[in-house]
Amino acid sequence: MMDITQSPSPNFDDRPIDLPIDMLILHYTGMKTGAKALERMCDPAAEVSAHYMVEEDGSIFQLVSEDKRAWHAGVAFWRGHTNINARSIGIEIVNPGHEWGYRPFPEAQIMAVITLCKSILSRHMIEPRNIIGHSDVAPTRKMDPGELFPWELLAHEGIGIGEFEGEASQETLAEFGYDITDWQAALTAFNRHFRPENLLKA
Ligand SMILES: [Zn+2]
């Protein structure tokens, strides 16, 4: 059972009819409060949105219908595709982010994210390796949802991939889906997702 508060955003358009919804992109809001993020994503001048936003207390808001294209990924790349908004569902997870004081995601929030993801996965065929972070699809521009996001916990719930087997080489990461044009950026994005200890131990 999931309570969802409707908070419609004008920032969407039609999805191309010939594309499947086969990606799920997780973000953090990167603003001081969830209220500010919600306000921004509903402001037509901002021209950004996501399908859902999950507050730190676990409250879930829906901004855009899943059958419409929300504007969350921007310039992005995964497994040869650049039309990421067209084929994905985007969830914004409230956290001030690296700019305003990055902090652990509360348990209530993560439980809500898990419930929401399971519900989305019941409606769309999305492969585990297509459930990724904004930084995975835009490694030179983005850090979200960041190295504190519990990907392994989600993987235990059947959402995405928690562990990457083997060595992180240019060949394996490119094959997995990353744009490795900027190798250092791609490797950092990979570490944020799959080897967060490499960032947290510093
Ligand atoms: Zn993002």
PDB file of C-alpha atoms and ligand atoms in Angstrom:
ATOM      1  CA  MET A   1       0.000   0.000   0.000  1.00  0.00           C
ATOM      2  CA  MET A   2       1.467   3.247  -1.113  1.00  0.00           C
ATOM      3  CA  ASP A   3       0.136   6.759  -0.590  1.00  0.00           C
ATOM      4  CA  ILE A   4       1.045   9.073  -3.419  1.00  0.00           C
ATOM      5  CA  THR A   5       0.350  12.789  -3.325  1.00  0.00           C
ATOM      6  CA  GLN A   6      -0.336  14.280  -6.732  1.00  0.00           C
ATOM      7  CA  SER A   7       1.664  17.436  -7.418  1.00  0.00           C
ATOM      8  CA  PRO A   8       1.308  17.969 -11.175  1.00  0.00           C
ATOM      9  CA  SER A   9       4.185  19.601 -13.029  1.00  0.00           C
ATOM     10  CA  PRO A  10       3.763  21.325 -16.414  1.00  0.00           C
ATOM     11  CA  ASN A  11       7.294  20.243 -17.353  1.00  0.00           C
ATOM     12  CA  PHE A  12       6.729  17.235 -19.594  1.00  0.00           C
ATOM     13  CA  ASP A  13       5.837  16.318 -23.150  1.00  0.00           C
ATOM     14  CA  ASP A  14       4.808  13.248 -25.115  1.00  0.00           C
ATOM     15  CA  ARG A  15       7.022  10.197 -25.304  1.00  0.00           C
ATOM     16  CA  PRO A  16       7.913   9.009 -28.808  1.00  0.00           C
ATOM     17  CA  ILE A  17       5.414   6.248 -29.571  1.00  0.00           C
ATOM     18  CA  ASP A  18       7.981   3.761 -30.884  1.00  0.00           C
ATOM     19  CA  LEU A  19      10.103   3.505 -27.734  1.00  0.00           C
ATOM     20  CA  PRO A  20       9.723   1.205 -24.721  1.00  0.00           C
ATOM     21  CA  ILE A  21      10.071   2.467 -21.169  1.00  0.00           C
ATOM     22  CA  ASP A  22      13.137   0.417 -20.300  1.00  0.00           C
ATOM     23  CA  MET A  23      15.187   2.565 -17.904  1.00  0.00           C
ATOM     24  CA  LEU A  24      14.773   3.825 -14.345  1.00  0.00           C
ATOM     25  CA  ILE A  25      16.934   6.783 -13.324  1.00  0.00           C
ATOM     26  CA  LEU A  26      17.469   7.725  -9.678  1.00  0.00           C
ATOM     27  CA  HIS A  27      18.472  11.239  -8.639  1.00  0.00           C
ATOM     28  CA  TYR A  28      18.903  13.340  -5.558  1.00  0.00           C
ATOM     29  CA  THR A  29      17.243  16.741  -5.550  1.00  0.00           C
ATOM     30  CA  GLY A  30      20.384  18.683  -4.559  1.00  0.00           C
ATOM     31  CA  MET A  31      18.414  21.538  -2.998  1.00  0.00           C
ATOM     32  CA  LYS A  32      18.154  22.749   0.600  1.00  0.00           C
ATOM     33  CA  THR A  33      14.658  21.293   1.109  1.00  0.00           C
ATOM     34  CA  GLY A  34      12.239  18.957  -0.579  1.00  0.00           C
ATOM     35  CA  ALA A  35       9.642  21.742  -0.681  1.00  0.00           C
ATOM     36  CA  LYS A  36      12.020  23.929  -2.711  1.00  0.00           C
ATOM     37  CA  ALA A  37      12.737  21.051  -5.098  1.00  0.00           C
ATOM     38  CA  LEU A  38       9.036  20.352  -5.584  1.00  0.00           C
ATOM     39  CA  GLU A  39       8.373  24.045  -6.231  1.00  0.00           C
ATOM     40  CA  ARG A  40      11.166  24.200  -8.799  1.00  0.00           C
ATOM     41  CA  MET A  41      10.020  21.067 -10.614  1.00  0.00           C
ATOM     42  CA  CYS A  42       6.497  22.532 -10.877  1.00  0.00           C
ATOM     43  CA  ASP A  43       7.717  25.919 -12.142  1.00  0.00           C
ATOM     44  CA  PRO A  44       7.285  26.150 -15.930  1.00  0.00           C
ATOM     45  CA  ALA A  45      10.281  28.503 -16.143  1.00  0.00           C
ATOM     46  CA  ALA A  46      12.602  25.845 -14.683  1.00  0.00           C
ATOM     47  CA  GLU A  47      11.823  23.306 -17.431  1.00  0.00           C
ATOM     48  CA  VAL A  48      12.831  20.393 -15.197  1.00  0.00           C
ATOM     49  CA  SER A  49      10.799  17.642 -13.584  1.00  0.00           C
ATOM     50  CA  ALA A  50      10.720  13.972 -12.694  1.00  0.00           C
ATOM     51  CA  HIS A  51       7.909  11.457 -12.499  1.00  0.00           C
ATOM     52  CA  TYR A  52       8.215  11.118  -8.735  1.00  0.00           C
ATOM     53  CA  MET A  53       9.841  12.744  -5.735  1.00  0.00           C
ATOM     54  CA  VAL A  54      10.454  10.932  -2.451  1.00  0.00           C
ATOM     55  CA  GLU A  55      10.819  13.037   0.714  1.00  0.00           C
ATOM     56  CA  GLU A  56      13.163  12.174   3.579  1.00  0.00           C
ATOM     57  CA  ASP A  57      10.169  11.032   5.687  1.00  0.00           C
ATOM     58  CA  GLY A  58       9.084   8.637   2.928  1.00  0.00           C
ATOM     59  CA  SER A  59       6.271  10.767   1.468  1.00  0.00           C
ATOM     60  CA  ILE A  60       5.901  10.153  -2.259  1.00  0.00           C
ATOM     61  CA  PHE A  61       4.802  12.811  -4.759  1.00  0.00           C
ATOM     62  CA  GLN A  62       3.871  12.196  -8.374  1.00  0.00           C
ATOM     63  CA  LEU A  63       4.578  15.095 -10.721  1.00  0.00           C
ATOM     64  CA  VAL A  64       4.333  13.559 -14.178  1.00  0.00           C
ATOM     65  CA  SER A  65       2.333  10.597 -15.470  1.00  0.00           C
ATOM     66  CA  GLU A  66       4.513   7.598 -16.372  1.00  0.00           C
ATOM     67  CA  ASP A  67       3.244   7.643 -19.949  1.00  0.00           C
ATOM     68  CA  LYS A  68       4.635  11.159 -20.454  1.00  0.00           C
ATOM     69  CA  ARG A  69       8.266  12.241 -20.835  1.00  0.00           C
ATOM     70  CA  ALA A  70       9.557  14.038 -17.740  1.00  0.00           C
ATOM     71  CA  TRP A  71      12.615  16.261 -18.050  1.00  0.00           C
ATOM     72  CA  HIS A  72      15.155  14.908 -15.568  1.00  0.00           C
ATOM     73  CA  ALA A  73      18.224  13.451 -17.289  1.00  0.00           C
ATOM     74  CA  GLY A  74      19.388  16.219 -19.658  1.00  0.00           C
ATOM     75  CA  VAL A  75      22.320  15.402 -21.920  1.00  0.00           C
ATOM     76  CA  ALA A  76      22.929  11.744 -21.156  1.00  0.00           C
ATOM     77  CA  PHE A  77      24.155   8.400 -22.496  1.00  0.00           C
ATOM     78  CA  TRP A  78      23.661   4.744 -21.625  1.00  0.00           C
ATOM     79  CA  ARG A  79      24.367   1.638 -23.714  1.00  0.00           C
ATOM     80  CA  GLY A  80      24.464   3.622 -26.933  1.00  0.00           C
ATOM     81  CA  HIS A  81      21.291   5.595 -26.242  1.00  0.00           C
ATOM     82  CA  THR A  82      21.119   9.350 -25.767  1.00  0.00           C
ATOM     83  CA  ASN A  83      17.328   9.759 -25.610  1.00  0.00           C
ATOM     84  CA  ILE A  84      17.263   8.868 -21.923  1.00  0.00           C
ATOM     85  CA  ASN A  85      14.229  10.955 -20.899  1.00  0.00           C
ATOM     86  CA  ALA A  86      12.217   9.397 -23.723  1.00  0.00           C
ATOM     87  CA  ARG A  87      12.750   5.852 -22.464  1.00  0.00           C
ATOM     88  CA  SER A  88      12.998   6.280 -18.707  1.00  0.00           C
ATOM     89  CA  ILE A  89      11.136   6.952 -15.514  1.00  0.00           C
ATOM     90  CA  GLY A  90      12.842   9.435 -13.198  1.00  0.00           C
ATOM     91  CA  ILE A  91      12.699   9.528  -9.404  1.00  0.00           C
ATOM     92  CA  GLU A  92      14.044  12.494  -7.434  1.00  0.00           C
ATOM     93  CA  ILE A  93      15.107  11.547  -3.905  1.00  0.00           C
ATOM     94  CA  VAL A  94      15.255  14.464  -1.500  1.00  0.00           C
ATOM     95  CA  ASN A  95      18.794  15.149  -0.241  1.00  0.00           C
ATOM     96  CA  PRO A  96      20.704  18.456  -0.117  1.00  0.00           C
ATOM     97  CA  GLY A  97      23.421  16.787  -2.171  1.00  0.00           C
ATOM     98  CA  HIS A  98      27.127  17.527  -2.393  1.00  0.00           C
ATOM     99  CA  GLU A  99      26.493  21.255  -2.784  1.00  0.00           C
ATOM    100  CA  TRP A 100      24.348  21.823   0.320  1.00  0.00           C
ATOM    101  CA  GLY A 101      25.428  19.103   2.748  1.00  0.00           C
ATOM    102  CA  TYR A 102      25.266  15.550   1.471  1.00  0.00           C
ATOM    103  CA  ARG A 103      23.913  13.220   4.132  1.00  0.00           C
ATOM    104  CA  PRO A 104      22.744   9.617   4.535  1.00  0.00           C
ATOM    105  CA  PHE A 105      19.332   8.759   3.137  1.00  0.00           C
ATOM    106  CA  PRO A 106      16.945   8.011   6.051  1.00  0.00           C
ATOM    107  CA  GLU A 107      15.544   4.489   6.295  1.00  0.00           C
ATOM    108  CA  ALA A 108      11.920   5.646   5.828  1.00  0.00           C
ATOM    109  CA  GLN A 109      12.937   7.333   2.588  1.00  0.00           C
ATOM    110  CA  ILE A 110      14.767   4.294   1.248  1.00  0.00           C
ATOM    111  CA  MET A 111      11.849   2.017   2.157  1.00  0.00           C
ATOM    112  CA  ALA A 112       9.540   4.316   0.178  1.00  0.00           C
ATOM    113  CA  VAL A 113      11.957   4.344  -2.774  1.00  0.00           C
ATOM    114  CA  ILE A 114      11.994   0.522  -2.725  1.00  0.00           C
ATOM    115  CA  THR A 115       8.188   0.305  -2.643  1.00  0.00           C
ATOM    116  CA  LEU A 116       7.898   2.837  -5.458  1.00  0.00           C
ATOM    117  CA  CYS A 117      10.516   1.087  -7.614  1.00  0.00           C
ATOM    118  CA  LYS A 118       8.791  -2.272  -7.142  1.00  0.00           C
ATOM    119  CA  SER A 119       5.521  -0.740  -8.248  1.00  0.00           C
ATOM    120  CA  ILE A 120       7.172   0.801 -11.344  1.00  0.00           C
ATOM    121  CA  LEU A 121       8.871  -2.517 -12.171  1.00  0.00           C
ATOM    122  CA  SER A 122       5.492  -4.269 -11.997  1.00  0.00           C
ATOM    123  CA  ARG A 123       4.302  -2.040 -14.860  1.00  0.00           C
ATOM    124  CA  HIS A 124       7.404  -1.887 -17.086  1.00  0.00           C
ATOM    125  CA  MET A 125      10.019  -4.390 -18.254  1.00  0.00           C
ATOM    126  CA  ILE A 126      13.204  -2.762 -16.994  1.00  0.00           C
ATOM    127  CA  GLU A 127      16.429  -4.789 -16.853  1.00  0.00           C
ATOM    128  CA  PRO A 128      18.502  -4.547 -13.645  1.00  0.00           C
ATOM    129  CA  ARG A 129      21.412  -2.949 -15.495  1.00  0.00           C
ATOM    130  CA  ASN A 130      19.080  -0.180 -16.714  1.00  0.00           C
ATOM    131  CA  ILE A 131      18.269   0.876 -13.139  1.00  0.00           C
ATOM    132  CA  ILE A 132      20.963   3.438 -12.547  1.00  0.00           C
ATOM    133  CA  GLY A 133      21.851   6.866 -11.222  1.00  0.00           C
ATOM    134  CA  HIS A 134      21.942  10.221 -12.937  1.00  0.00           C
ATOM    135  CA  SER A 135      25.743  10.211 -12.575  1.00  0.00           C
ATOM    136  CA  ASP A 136      25.912   6.888 -14.442  1.00  0.00           C
ATOM    137  CA  VAL A 137      24.279   8.447 -17.517  1.00  0.00           C
ATOM    138  CA  ALA A 138      25.938  11.888 -17.192  1.00  0.00           C
ATOM    139  CA  PRO A 139      29.317  11.235 -15.520  1.00  0.00           C
ATOM    140  CA  THR A 140      30.937  14.540 -16.498  1.00  0.00           C
ATOM    141  CA  ARG A 141      28.055  16.663 -15.174  1.00  0.00           C
ATOM    142  CA  LYS A 142      26.357  14.847 -12.302  1.00  0.00           C
ATOM    143  CA  MET A 143      27.139  13.224  -8.927  1.00  0.00           C
ATOM    144  CA  ASP A 144      23.633  12.076  -7.941  1.00  0.00           C
ATOM    145  CA  PRO A 145      22.324  10.128  -6.152  1.00  0.00           C
ATOM    146  CA  GLY A 146      25.899   9.757  -4.901  1.00  0.00           C
ATOM    147  CA  GLU A 147      28.130   7.393  -2.953  1.00  0.00           C
ATOM    148  CA  LEU A 148      25.814   7.252   0.097  1.00  0.00           C
ATOM    149  CA  PHE A 149      22.939   5.800  -1.894  1.00  0.00           C
ATOM    150  CA  PRO A 150      22.382   2.153  -0.829  1.00  0.00           C
ATOM    151  CA  TRP A 151      22.350   0.425  -4.217  1.00  0.00           C
ATOM    152  CA  GLU A 152      23.178  -2.937  -2.626  1.00  0.00           C
ATOM    153  CA  LEU A 153      20.145  -2.734  -0.366  1.00  0.00           C
ATOM    154  CA  LEU A 154      17.940  -2.084  -3.385  1.00  0.00           C
ATOM    155  CA  ALA A 155      19.564  -4.969  -5.231  1.00  0.00           C
ATOM    156  CA  HIS A 156      18.655  -7.274  -2.328  1.00  0.00           C
ATOM    157  CA  GLU A 157      15.064  -6.231  -2.964  1.00  0.00           C
ATOM    158  CA  GLY A 158      15.390  -7.146  -6.638  1.00  0.00           C
ATOM    159  CA  ILE A 159      15.962  -3.586  -7.845  1.00  0.00           C
ATOM    160  CA  GLY A 160      19.030  -3.019 -10.006  1.00  0.00           C
ATOM    161  CA  ILE A 161      22.545  -4.375  -9.550  1.00  0.00           C
ATOM    162  CA  GLY A 162      24.465  -4.044  -6.289  1.00  0.00           C
ATOM    163  CA  GLU A 163      27.764  -5.599  -7.201  1.00  0.00           C
ATOM    164  CA  PHE A 164      29.821  -5.353 -10.363  1.00  0.00           C
ATOM    165  CA  GLU A 165      31.798  -8.545 -10.911  1.00  0.00           C
ATOM    166  CA  GLY A 166      35.330  -8.173 -12.094  1.00  0.00           C
ATOM    167  CA  GLU A 167      37.703  -5.413 -12.979  1.00  0.00           C
ATOM    168  CA  ALA A 168      36.624  -1.903 -13.890  1.00  0.00           C
ATOM    169  CA  SER A 169      38.459  -1.465 -17.174  1.00  0.00           C
ATOM    170  CA  GLN A 170      37.614   0.853 -20.047  1.00  0.00           C
ATOM    171  CA  GLU A 171      36.426  -2.169 -21.969  1.00  0.00           C
ATOM    172  CA  THR A 172      34.150  -3.585 -19.253  1.00  0.00           C
ATOM    173  CA  LEU A 173      32.587  -0.243 -18.318  1.00  0.00           C
ATOM    174  CA  ALA A 174      31.940   0.692 -21.940  1.00  0.00           C
ATOM    175  CA  GLU A 175      30.382  -2.725 -22.483  1.00  0.00           C
ATOM    176  CA  PHE A 176      28.257  -2.265 -19.360  1.00  0.00           C
ATOM    177  CA  GLY A 177      26.836   1.011 -20.673  1.00  0.00           C
ATOM    178  CA  TYR A 178      29.004   3.964 -19.633  1.00  0.00           C
ATOM    179  CA  ASP A 179      30.129   6.743 -21.925  1.00  0.00           C
ATOM    180  CA  ILE A 180      33.894   6.475 -21.340  1.00  0.00           C
ATOM    181  CA  THR A 181      34.855   9.469 -23.521  1.00  0.00           C
ATOM    182  CA  ASP A 182      36.059  11.069 -20.276  1.00  0.00           C
ATOM    183  CA  TRP A 183      37.503   7.959 -18.642  1.00  0.00           C
ATOM    184  CA  GLN A 184      38.255   9.546 -15.264  1.00  0.00           C
ATOM    185  CA  ALA A 185      34.656  10.807 -15.007  1.00  0.00           C
ATOM    186  CA  ALA A 186      33.260   7.434 -16.042  1.00  0.00           C
ATOM    187  CA  LEU A 187      35.389   5.604 -13.476  1.00  0.00           C
ATOM    188  CA  THR A 188      34.329   8.000 -10.714  1.00  0.00           C
ATOM    189  CA  ALA A 189      30.663   7.502 -11.628  1.00  0.00           C
ATOM    190  CA  PHE A 190      31.199   3.743 -11.570  1.00  0.00           C
ATOM    191  CA  ASN A 191      32.842   3.969  -8.145  1.00  0.00           C
ATOM    192  CA  ARG A 192      30.001   6.115  -6.771  1.00  0.00           C
ATOM    193  CA  HIS A 193      27.569   3.369  -7.747  1.00  0.00           C
ATOM    194  CA  PHE A 194      29.456   0.093  -7.356  1.00  0.00           C
ATOM    195  CA  ARG A 195      32.553   0.805  -5.226  1.00  0.00           C
ATOM    196  CA  PRO A 196      31.450   3.692  -2.947  1.00  0.00           C
ATOM    197  CA  GLU A 197      34.146   2.755  -0.424  1.00  0.00           C
ATOM    198  CA  ASN A 198      36.654   4.126  -2.951  1.00  0.00           C
ATOM    199  CA  LEU A 199      35.126   7.584  -2.470  1.00  0.00           C
ATOM    200  CA  LEU A 200      34.162   7.345   1.197  1.00  0.00           C
ATOM    201  CA  LYS A 201      37.561   6.256   2.554  1.00  0.00           C
ATOM    202  CA  ALA A 202      39.284   9.473   1.465  1.00  0.00           C
TER     203      ALA A 202
HETATM  204 ZN    ZN B   1      19.818  14.290 -11.210  1.00  0.00          ZN
END
